[in-house]
Coordinates of C-alpha atoms in Angstrom, one line a residue:
Chain Q
M1 CA -199.4 59.0 -8.5
K2 CA -202.5 57.3 -9.8
E3 CA -205.1 59.3 -11.7
I4 CA -208.7 59.2 -10.4
I5 CA -212.1 60.9 -12.0
L6 CA -214.6 62.1 -9.3
I7 CA -218.3 61.6 -10.1
G8 CA -220.5 64.1 -9.0
G9 CA -219.6 68.2 -8.1
G10 CA -221.6 69.3 -5.1
G11 CA -220.6 69.8 -1.5
H12 CA -220.0 66.4 -0.7
C13 CA -217.2 66.3 -3.6
K14 CA -215.6 69.4 -1.9
S15 CA -215.1 67.2 1.3
V16 CA -214.0 64.2 -0.8
I17 CA -211.4 66.0 -2.7
D18 CA -210.0 67.3 1.0
V19 CA -209.7 63.8 1.9
I20 CA -208.1 62.4 -1.5
E21 CA -205.8 65.5 -1.2
Q22 CA -204.6 64.9 2.3
E23 CA -204.5 60.6 1.3
V24 CA -201.8 61.8 -1.1
K25 CA -202.5 58.3 -3.1
F26 CA -204.5 59.8 -6.3
K27 CA -204.1 62.7 -8.3
I28 CA -207.6 63.9 -9.5
V29 CA -207.7 64.7 -13.0
G30 CA -211.4 66.1 -13.5
I31 CA -214.9 65.6 -12.2
V32 CA -217.9 64.3 -14.0
D33 CA -221.4 66.5 -13.6
K34 CA -224.0 67.7 -15.4
P35 CA -223.5 68.8 -19.3
E36 CA -224.2 72.6 -18.7
L37 CA -221.3 72.3 -15.7
L38 CA -218.5 71.7 -18.3
G39 CA -215.7 73.6 -18.1
S40 CA -216.5 74.8 -14.2
S41 CA -214.5 73.8 -11.5
V42 CA -214.9 72.6 -8.1
L43 CA -211.6 73.5 -5.7
G44 CA -209.7 74.0 -8.8
Y45 CA -210.6 70.8 -10.5
S46 CA -212.4 71.1 -14.1
V47 CA -215.5 69.5 -14.6
I48 CA -214.4 67.4 -17.9
G49 CA -217.6 65.5 -18.9
N50 CA -220.8 64.2 -17.9
D51 CA -222.3 60.8 -17.0
D52 CA -222.4 59.8 -20.4
D53 CA -218.8 60.3 -21.0
L54 CA -217.8 57.3 -18.3
A55 CA -216.8 55.0 -20.9
T56 CA -215.0 57.1 -23.0
L57 CA -213.1 58.6 -19.8
A58 CA -212.7 54.7 -18.7
K59 CA -210.2 54.4 -21.4
R60 CA -207.9 56.8 -20.4
Y61 CA -208.4 56.8 -16.5
Q62 CA -208.4 53.7 -14.4
Y63 CA -209.8 54.8 -11.1
S64 CA -212.9 56.6 -10.3
L65 CA -215.2 57.5 -7.3
I66 CA -218.8 58.2 -6.7
T67 CA -218.8 62.0 -5.1
V68 CA -222.5 62.8 -5.2
G69 CA -224.2 62.9 -1.8
Q70 CA -226.7 60.7 -0.4
I71 CA -229.9 61.8 2.0
K72 CA -233.1 60.8 0.8
S73 CA -232.2 57.7 -1.4
P74 CA -229.3 55.9 -2.1
S75 CA -230.5 55.6 -5.8
L76 CA -228.5 58.1 -7.7
R77 CA -225.1 56.7 -5.9
I78 CA -226.3 53.2 -6.6
R79 CA -227.1 53.9 -10.5
L80 CA -223.5 56.0 -10.9
F81 CA -221.8 53.1 -9.2
N82 CA -222.9 50.5 -11.6
K83 CA -222.4 52.8 -14.4
A84 CA -218.8 53.2 -13.6
I85 CA -218.5 49.7 -12.7
E86 CA -219.7 48.6 -16.3
A87 CA -217.4 51.3 -17.8
G88 CA -214.4 49.8 -16.8
F89 CA -213.2 51.6 -13.8
I90 CA -211.7 50.4 -10.5
M91 CA -213.5 52.2 -7.5
P92 CA -210.9 52.1 -4.9
N93 CA -211.6 52.9 -0.9
I94 CA -210.4 56.2 0.2
I95 CA -209.1 56.6 3.6
S96 CA -208.3 59.9 5.5
P97 CA -205.0 60.0 7.2
N98 CA -206.7 61.2 10.1
A99 CA -209.1 58.6 10.1
Y100 CA -208.5 55.4 12.4
V101 CA -209.3 52.1 10.7
S102 CA -208.5 49.2 12.7
K103 CA -206.1 46.8 10.8
H104 CA -209.1 43.9 11.8
A105 CA -211.6 45.9 10.0
T106 CA -212.5 45.6 6.2
I107 CA -213.8 48.6 3.6
G108 CA -215.5 47.8 0.4
K109 CA -214.5 49.1 -2.9
G110 CA -215.8 52.7 -3.7
T111 CA -216.0 53.6 0.1
I112 CA -214.6 56.8 1.3
V113 CA -213.5 56.9 5.3
M114 CA -213.6 60.7 5.8
H115 CA -211.4 62.9 8.3
N116 CA -211.8 62.0 11.8
A117 CA -213.9 58.9 11.4
M118 CA -213.0 55.4 12.9
V119 CA -213.8 51.9 12.1
N120 CA -213.2 49.7 14.7
T121 CA -212.1 46.2 15.1
K122 CA -213.8 43.4 13.1
A123 CA -216.1 45.6 11.7
S124 CA -216.7 45.3 7.9
I125 CA -217.7 48.1 5.6
G126 CA -219.3 47.6 2.5
D127 CA -218.9 49.2 -1.5
N128 CA -220.0 52.7 -2.3
C129 CA -220.4 53.8 1.3
I130 CA -219.8 57.4 3.0
I131 CA -218.4 56.9 6.4
N132 CA -218.8 60.9 7.2
S133 CA -216.3 63.0 9.1
K134 CA -216.0 62.1 12.8
A135 CA -218.4 59.2 12.6
L136 CA -217.8 56.1 14.7
I137 CA -218.3 52.6 13.6
E138 CA -217.4 50.1 16.7
H139 CA -216.5 46.7 16.7
D140 CA -218.2 43.9 15.1
C141 CA -220.5 46.3 13.3
S142 CA -221.5 45.4 9.4
I143 CA -222.0 48.2 7.2
S144 CA -223.4 46.8 4.2
E145 CA -223.1 48.5 0.4
H146 CA -224.4 52.0 -0.5
C147 CA -224.8 53.6 2.9
H148 CA -224.2 57.2 4.2
I149 CA -223.2 57.1 7.9
S150 CA -223.4 60.8 8.3
T151 CA -221.4 63.1 10.4
N152 CA -220.5 62.3 14.2
V153 CA -222.9 59.1 14.1
T154 CA -222.3 56.5 16.4
I155 CA -222.7 52.9 15.5
N156 CA -222.2 50.8 18.6
G157 CA -221.0 47.7 18.7
G158 CA -222.2 44.6 16.7
V159 CA -224.8 46.5 14.8
T160 CA -226.1 45.5 11.4
V161 CA -227.0 48.4 9.0
E162 CA -228.3 46.9 5.7
S163 CA -227.8 48.3 2.3
G164 CA -228.7 51.9 1.1
C165 CA -229.1 53.3 4.4
F166 CA -229.1 56.6 5.4
V167 CA -228.3 57.3 9.0
G168 CA -228.5 61.2 10.0
S169 CA -225.9 63.3 11.8
G170 CA -225.1 62.7 15.2
A171 CA -227.5 59.5 15.7
I172 CA -226.7 56.9 18.3
T173 CA -227.6 53.3 17.9
K174 CA -227.7 50.8 20.7
E175 CA -225.4 47.8 20.1
L176 CA -226.3 44.7 18.5
I177 CA -229.6 46.0 16.7
T178 CA -230.4 45.8 13.0
I179 CA -231.0 48.7 10.9
S180 CA -233.1 47.2 7.6
K181 CA -232.6 47.7 4.3
N182 CA -233.2 51.4 2.6
S183 CA -233.8 53.1 6.2
F184 CA -233.5 56.5 6.8
V185 CA -232.7 57.5 10.4
K186 CA -233.2 60.9 11.4
A187 CA -230.1 63.2 12.5
G188 CA -229.9 63.0 16.1
S189 CA -232.1 59.9 16.8
L190 CA -231.3 57.3 19.2
V191 CA -231.9 54.1 17.6
T192 CA -232.7 51.3 20.0
Chain A
M1 CA -192.1 43.9 25.3
K2 CA -194.1 43.7 28.9
E3 CA -196.3 40.7 28.9
I4 CA -199.8 41.0 29.8
I5 CA -203.0 38.8 30.7
L6 CA -206.7 40.1 29.6
I7 CA -209.1 39.3 32.0
G8 CA -212.6 38.9 30.1
G9 CA -213.0 38.0 26.3
G10 CA -216.0 39.4 24.8
G11 CA -216.5 42.4 22.4
H12 CA -214.9 44.7 24.6
C13 CA -212.0 42.6 24.9
K14 CA -211.6 42.8 21.3
S15 CA -211.6 46.5 21.4
V16 CA -209.0 46.5 24.1
I17 CA -206.7 44.2 22.1
D18 CA -206.6 46.8 18.9
V19 CA -205.7 49.4 21.7
I20 CA -202.9 47.2 23.1
E21 CA -201.7 46.3 19.7
Q22 CA -201.5 49.9 18.7
E23 CA -200.0 51.1 21.8
V24 CA -197.1 48.6 21.2
K25 CA -196.1 48.6 24.7
F26 CA -197.6 45.0 25.8
K27 CA -197.6 41.9 24.3
I28 CA -200.7 39.9 25.0
V29 CA -200.3 36.4 26.3
G30 CA -203.5 35.4 26.6
I31 CA -206.9 35.6 27.9
V32 CA -208.8 34.6 31.0
D33 CA -212.3 33.6 30.3
K34 CA -215.2 30.9 31.5
P35 CA -213.6 27.2 31.8
E36 CA -215.8 25.8 28.9
L37 CA -213.8 28.5 26.5
L38 CA -210.3 27.0 27.1
G39 CA -208.5 26.7 23.8
S40 CA -210.5 29.0 22.0
S41 CA -209.1 32.5 20.8
V42 CA -210.3 35.9 20.6
L43 CA -208.1 38.1 17.5
G44 CA -205.7 35.2 17.6
Y45 CA -204.9 35.2 21.1
S46 CA -205.8 31.8 23.2
V47 CA -207.9 31.8 26.1
I48 CA -205.5 30.0 28.7
G49 CA -207.7 29.9 31.9
N50 CA -210.3 31.0 33.9
D51 CA -210.5 33.2 37.1
D52 CA -209.5 30.5 39.4
D53 CA -206.4 30.5 37.6
L54 CA -205.4 33.9 38.1
A55 CA -203.2 33.5 41.5
T56 CA -201.1 30.8 39.4
L57 CA -200.7 32.9 36.2
A58 CA -199.8 36.1 38.4
K59 CA -196.5 33.8 39.2
R60 CA -195.7 33.8 35.6
Y61 CA -197.1 37.1 34.4
Q62 CA -196.8 40.8 36.0
Y63 CA -199.3 42.6 34.2
S64 CA -203.3 42.1 33.8
L65 CA -206.1 44.3 32.6
I66 CA -210.1 43.7 33.1
T67 CA -211.6 43.5 29.8
V68 CA -215.1 42.3 30.5
G69 CA -217.7 45.1 29.5
Q70 CA -219.6 47.0 31.9
I71 CA -223.3 48.3 31.2
K72 CA -225.8 47.3 33.8
S73 CA -223.6 46.9 36.8
P74 CA -220.1 47.5 37.5
S75 CA -219.9 44.6 40.1
L76 CA -218.4 42.0 37.8
R77 CA -215.6 44.6 36.6
I78 CA -214.9 45.6 40.5
R79 CA -214.8 41.9 41.5
L80 CA -212.1 40.9 39.0
F81 CA -210.4 43.8 39.5
N82 CA -209.9 43.3 43.3
K83 CA -209.2 39.6 42.7
A84 CA -206.1 40.4 39.9
I85 CA -205.0 42.6 42.5
E86 CA -204.9 39.8 45.2
A87 CA -203.7 37.8 42.9
G88 CA -200.7 40.1 42.3
F89 CA -201.0 41.4 39.2
I90 CA -199.9 45.0 38.4
M91 CA -202.7 46.9 36.5
P92 CA -201.5 49.3 33.9
N93 CA -203.2 51.6 31.9
I94 CA -203.7 51.8 28.5
I95 CA -203.8 54.9 26.6
S96 CA -204.8 54.5 22.6
P97 CA -201.7 56.6 20.8
N98 CA -204.7 58.0 18.9
A99 CA -206.3 59.3 22.2
Y100 CA -205.3 62.9 23.4
V101 CA -204.4 62.9 27.2
S102 CA -203.4 66.1 28.9
K103 CA -199.9 66.1 30.5
H104 CA -201.8 67.9 33.3
A105 CA -204.5 64.9 33.5
T106 CA -203.9 61.9 35.6
I107 CA -205.2 58.4 34.7
G108 CA -205.7 55.3 37.4
K109 CA -204.3 51.8 37.4
G110 CA -206.2 49.3 35.3
T111 CA -208.1 52.3 33.2
I112 CA -208.1 52.4 29.5
V113 CA -208.1 55.4 27.3
M114 CA -209.6 54.0 23.7
H115 CA -209.0 55.2 20.3
N116 CA -209.9 58.7 19.4
A117 CA -210.8 59.5 23.2
M118 CA -209.8 62.5 25.0
V119 CA -209.0 63.6 28.5
N120 CA -208.4 67.3 28.9
T121 CA -206.3 69.5 31.3
K122 CA -206.5 68.9 35.0
A123 CA -208.9 65.9 34.8
S124 CA -208.3 62.8 36.8
I125 CA -209.7 59.4 36.2
G126 CA -209.7 56.7 38.7
D127 CA -208.6 53.1 38.6
N128 CA -210.6 50.2 36.4
C129 CA -212.5 52.8 34.1
I130 CA -213.3 52.4 30.3
I131 CA -212.8 55.6 28.8
N132 CA -214.4 54.2 25.4
S133 CA -214.0 55.6 21.6
K134 CA -214.2 59.1 20.9
A135 CA -215.5 59.9 24.5
L136 CA -214.5 63.4 25.7
I137 CA -213.6 64.1 29.6
E138 CA -213.3 67.9 29.5
H139 CA -211.2 70.2 32.1
D140 CA -211.2 69.9 35.6
C141 CA -213.4 66.7 35.6
S142 CA -212.8 63.7 38.2
I143 CA -213.9 60.5 37.1
S144 CA -213.7 57.8 40.0
E145 CA -212.9 54.2 39.7
H146 CA -214.9 51.7 38.2
C147 CA -216.6 54.0 35.3
H148 CA -217.7 53.2 32.1
I149 CA -217.6 56.2 29.8
S150 CA -219.2 55.2 27.0
T151 CA -218.4 55.6 23.1
N152 CA -218.8 59.4 22.0
V153 CA -220.0 60.5 25.6
T154 CA -219.3 64.7 26.2
I155 CA -218.5 64.9 30.0
N156 CA -218.1 69.0 30.2
G157 CA -215.6 70.9 32.6
G158 CA -215.3 70.5 36.0
V159 CA -218.0 67.6 36.3
T160 CA -217.9 64.8 38.9
V161 CA -218.7 61.4 38.2
E162 CA -218.5 59.4 41.4
S163 CA -217.7 55.5 41.3
G164 CA -219.2 52.6 39.5
C165 CA -221.1 54.6 37.0
F166 CA -222.1 54.0 33.4
V167 CA -222.5 56.8 31.2
G168 CA -224.2 55.9 27.9
S169 CA -223.0 56.4 24.2
G170 CA -223.5 59.7 23.4
A171 CA -224.6 61.3 26.5
I172 CA -223.9 65.0 27.2
T173 CA -223.5 66.2 30.9
K174 CA -223.9 69.9 31.7
E175 CA -220.8 71.7 33.3
L176 CA -219.9 71.2 37.1
I177 CA -222.5 68.7 37.9
T178 CA -222.1 65.8 39.9
I179 CA -223.4 62.1 38.9
S180 CA -223.7 60.0 41.8
K181 CA -222.5 56.7 42.7
N182 CA -223.5 53.9 40.5
S183 CA -225.9 56.0 38.2
F184 CA -226.7 54.5 34.9
V185 CA -226.9 57.4 32.5
K186 CA -228.9 56.3 29.4
A187 CA -227.2 56.4 25.9
G188 CA -228.1 60.0 24.3
S189 CA -229.2 61.4 27.6
L190 CA -228.7 65.5 28.5
V191 CA -227.7 65.4 31.9
T192 CA -228.1 68.8 33.7
Chain R
M1 CA -190.7 81.6 20.7
K2 CA -193.3 84.8 20.6
E3 CA -194.5 85.7 24.1
I4 CA -198.3 86.0 24.7
I5 CA -200.6 87.1 27.3
L6 CA -204.0 85.5 28.1
I7 CA -206.6 87.5 29.3
G8 CA -209.0 85.7 31.6
G9 CA -207.8 83.1 34.1
G10 CA -210.9 80.7 34.6
G11 CA -211.7 76.8 33.4
H12 CA -211.4 77.9 29.6
C13 CA -208.1 79.1 30.2
K14 CA -206.9 76.1 31.7
S15 CA -208.0 74.5 28.0
V16 CA -206.3 77.0 26.3
I17 CA -203.2 76.7 28.0
D18 CA -203.2 73.2 27.2
V19 CA -203.7 73.7 23.4
I20 CA -200.8 76.6 23.5
E21 CA -198.5 74.2 25.2
Q22 CA -199.0 71.4 22.3
E23 CA -199.0 74.0 19.7
V24 CA -195.4 74.9 20.5
K25 CA -195.7 78.3 18.9
F26 CA -196.1 80.8 22.0
K27 CA -194.7 81.1 25.2
I28 CA -197.2 82.1 27.9
V29 CA -195.7 84.9 30.0
G30 CA -198.9 85.8 32.1
I31 CA -202.5 86.0 32.4
V32 CA -204.6 88.7 33.2
D33 CA -207.5 88.6 35.6
K34 CA -209.3 90.6 38.1
P35 CA -207.0 93.0 40.5
E36 CA -207.5 90.7 43.6
L37 CA -206.0 87.7 41.6
L38 CA -202.8 89.2 41.1
G39 CA -199.9 87.3 42.0
S40 CA -202.0 83.9 41.9
S41 CA -201.5 81.4 39.2
V42 CA -203.2 78.8 36.5
L43 CA -201.1 76.1 35.6
G44 CA -198.0 77.4 36.9
Y45 CA -198.8 80.6 35.0
S46 CA -198.8 83.9 37.1
V47 CA -201.6 86.7 37.0
I48 CA -199.6 89.8 36.3
G49 CA -202.1 92.5 35.9
N50 CA -205.8 93.4 35.3
D51 CA -207.8 94.8 32.2
D52 CA -206.4 98.4 33.1
D53 CA -202.9 97.1 32.6
L54 CA -203.3 96.0 28.9
A55 CA -202.1 99.3 27.6
T56 CA -198.6 98.8 29.6
L57 CA -198.5 95.2 28.9
A58 CA -199.0 95.9 25.0
K59 CA -195.6 97.9 25.1
R60 CA -194.1 95.0 26.1
Y61 CA -195.7 92.1 24.6
Q62 CA -197.2 91.8 21.1
Y63 CA -199.7 88.9 21.3
S64 CA -202.7 88.3 23.5
L65 CA -205.6 86.0 23.3
I66 CA -209.2 86.4 25.1
T67 CA -209.1 83.3 27.1
V68 CA -212.5 84.1 29.4
G69 CA -215.5 81.8 28.6
Q70 CA -218.7 82.4 26.9
I71 CA -221.9 80.8 27.6
K72 CA -224.7 83.2 28.3
S73 CA -223.6 86.1 26.3
P74 CA -220.6 87.0 24.1
S75 CA -220.4 90.8 25.4
L76 CA -217.5 90.1 28.0
R77 CA -215.3 88.6 25.2
I78 CA -216.4 91.4 22.8
R79 CA -215.3 94.2 25.0
L80 CA -212.2 92.3 26.1
F81 CA -211.0 91.7 22.5
N82 CA -211.6 95.4 21.4
K83 CA -209.7 96.8 24.4
A84 CA -206.8 94.5 23.5
I85 CA -207.0 95.4 19.7
E86 CA -207.0 99.1 21.1
A87 CA -204.3 98.6 23.2
G88 CA -202.2 97.7 20.4
F89 CA -202.2 93.6 20.8
I90 CA -201.8 91.3 17.8
M91 CA -204.3 88.6 18.2
P92 CA -203.3 85.7 16.5
N93 CA -205.3 82.3 16.0
I94 CA -204.3 79.3 17.9
I95 CA -204.8 75.8 16.5
S96 CA -204.1 72.7 18.3
P97 CA -201.9 70.1 16.3
N98 CA -204.7 67.5 17.3
A99 CA -207.3 69.7 15.4
Y100 CA -207.8 69.2 11.5
V101 CA -208.4 72.4 10.0
S102 CA -208.7 71.9 6.0
K103 CA -206.0 74.0 4.0
H104 CA -209.3 75.3 2.0
A105 CA -210.6 76.7 5.4
T106 CA -209.8 80.3 6.8
I107 CA -209.6 81.1 10.7
G108 CA -209.4 84.6 12.0
K109 CA -207.9 86.6 14.4
G110 CA -207.9 85.6 18.1
T111 CA -209.6 82.5 17.3
I112 CA -208.9 79.2 19.0
V113 CA -209.6 75.7 17.2
M114 CA -209.1 73.2 20.3
H115 CA -208.0 69.7 20.6
N116 CA -209.6 67.1 18.2
A117 CA -211.9 69.6 16.8
M118 CA -212.2 69.6 12.7
V119 CA -212.9 72.5 10.1
N120 CA -213.6 71.2 6.7
T121 CA -213.0 72.6 3.5
K122 CA -214.1 75.9 2.2
A123 CA -215.1 77.0 5.8
S124 CA -214.4 80.2 7.1
I125 CA -214.3 81.2 10.7
G126 CA -214.4 84.8 12.2
D127 CA -212.6 86.4 14.9
N128 CA -212.4 86.0 18.5
C129 CA -214.2 82.3 18.2
I130 CA -214.0 79.4 20.3
I131 CA -214.2 76.1 18.3
N132 CA -214.1 73.7 21.4
S133 CA -212.9 70.4 21.7
K134 CA -214.1 67.9 19.2
A135 CA -216.2 70.2 17.7
L136 CA -217.3 69.8 13.8
I137 CA -217.5 72.6 11.2
E138 CA -218.5 71.0 8.2
H139 CA -217.6 72.1 4.4
D140 CA -218.7 75.5 3.1
C141 CA -219.8 76.7 6.7
S142 CA -219.6 80.3 7.9
I143 CA -219.0 81.1 11.2
S144 CA -219.0 85.0 12.0
E145 CA -216.9 86.6 14.8
H146 CA -217.6 86.2 18.7
C147 CA -219.0 82.6 18.5
H148 CA -218.5 79.8 21.0
I149 CA -219.0 76.5 19.1
S150 CA -219.1 74.4 22.3
T151 CA -217.7 70.9 23.0
N152 CA -218.7 68.0 20.2
V153 CA -220.8 70.2 18.4
T154 CA -221.7 69.3 14.7
I155 CA -222.1 72.0 12.5
N156 CA -223.2 70.3 9.1
G157 CA -222.6 71.7 5.2
G158 CA -223.2 74.7 4.4
V159 CA -224.4 76.4 7.6
T160 CA -224.2 80.1 8.3
V161 CA -223.8 80.9 12.3
E162 CA -224.2 84.8 12.8
S163 CA -222.1 86.7 15.1
G164 CA -222.3 86.4 18.8
C165 CA -223.8 83.0 19.0
F166 CA -223.3 80.0 21.6
V167 CA -223.8 76.7 20.2
G168 CA -224.5 74.5 23.1
S169 CA -222.0 71.1 23.4
G170 CA -223.4 68.0 21.4
A171 CA -225.6 70.2 19.5
I172 CA -226.3 69.4 15.6
T173 CA -227.5 71.9 13.0
K174 CA -229.2 70.2 9.9
E175 CA -227.4 71.3 6.6
L176 CA -227.7 74.9 4.9
I177 CA -229.4 76.6 7.6
T178 CA -228.6 80.0 9.2
I179 CA -228.3 80.5 13.0
S180 CA -229.3 84.2 13.6
K181 CA -227.1 86.8 15.4
N182 CA -226.7 86.5 19.1
S183 CA -228.4 83.1 19.3
F184 CA -228.2 80.8 22.7
V185 CA -228.4 77.3 21.5
K186 CA -229.0 74.6 24.4
A187 CA -226.7 71.8 24.5
G188 CA -227.9 68.9 22.6
S189 CA -230.2 70.6 20.8
L190 CA -231.1 69.4 17.1
V191 CA -231.3 72.2 14.9
T192 CA -233.4 72.1 11.9

């Protein structure tokens, strides 16, 4: 099995671990987090270094994924994503076996589609996105890079979500609209 | 594999194609749309005629499904459904293998239950309905003909939805209520 | 197959039957309901006694589950649960094969996780709960005993739901909050 490093060890990381364990494509070899957490563990996986160790770790391991969450701003996930790429990591996409991703859809690098999420036909998802548990991306949507589509969100047909957006839990969008760059959509919103 | 004609080639048709391809019961032999679209294609399937060709097509193919969407009014889907029946087509129901339909539920003719939707025990769905992605129809509900239950809608236990209704994305109904004929329920509504 | 008694024969019971039939772990041997319903049946299963017969039935059958619903108050479900335990029944948990329950989550006694529900990593669910169709319990949540998390609810990461709560259909909670004992959360609410 391929070996992967997870960058960020908080609550979102736990959910990502659950998906990776179910997908059975990657073996998690360790977590990168703050220096003071070295030697601690998350769901049994050890923290083996901090951001400054990425270049060194990339010599030994080929794959990594950004596993910090994203609510107020995408900046930390963007910075870490770029740093991991520079260090030489390949950023795979991770797709839960419980998710449905149409064979007519495309998923970017370093993007995770979590349990019970769905990406319908002709949708495209950019790099370094989180499509969280039970989120629905309908046909013909375009989700740009560095977006977090939160739990149980409904993005209806033909919607464009520009880069760096956070769409809060349970939000619903009308069809065919555009959500502009770096938007913060509140949980439970109806976006028209 | 049985051959089927799809009547209507827009965005909803693309989602239907995804379901039919996954169900692997029907082979799509062509799409019926406006005359000016003859020879164009949708996800690789050719537009092979318009509404006026239905009687001719029915001599060659046994099955068809209405694949135009339904938001403001059910009238176009009703007209096409009746026209297809008159032409001699059989209107099968289509059920995504990712949907859950209770063995105690019943599904009408020409109705599609899309990916990740659920129809619970003792629910009945009429003819020519769309039960869209992730919609939930709870136990003992009765959905009449020509309704579109949109994405991620929750129809709670024992609800009656009369014919020709549109229930918008993410709407939630209280238990045991009746939604009257030809209602338009706005996305995100709580119907009590 | 193990034999089980269902205590309560209304609408919720029908949904539970559908889950038990799909799970194929227990054979339903009868339903306990009001004396005047003796001899009637629910989805083909006979009403074989009332609450006063529980001690007698427990001598013959090992397992039971509370299958009355819970909206306004948990008191009836609590009373029946305690009575069934006293009578000597084992209260198993029932998990739909269509639900996703993380192997890092824990589920209490007499709790049902219904079709298409999801319980994510490190979540814990107490005894005698209903996790209804399509409900989502995110990572690190703690749901105490005697709660009904209704259809299509989203309980986000790290939330505590204290005992005896009803969370109405489609409600969404912010992360990391606490919903206090015996709360009634209205359908469609955003709880912050």
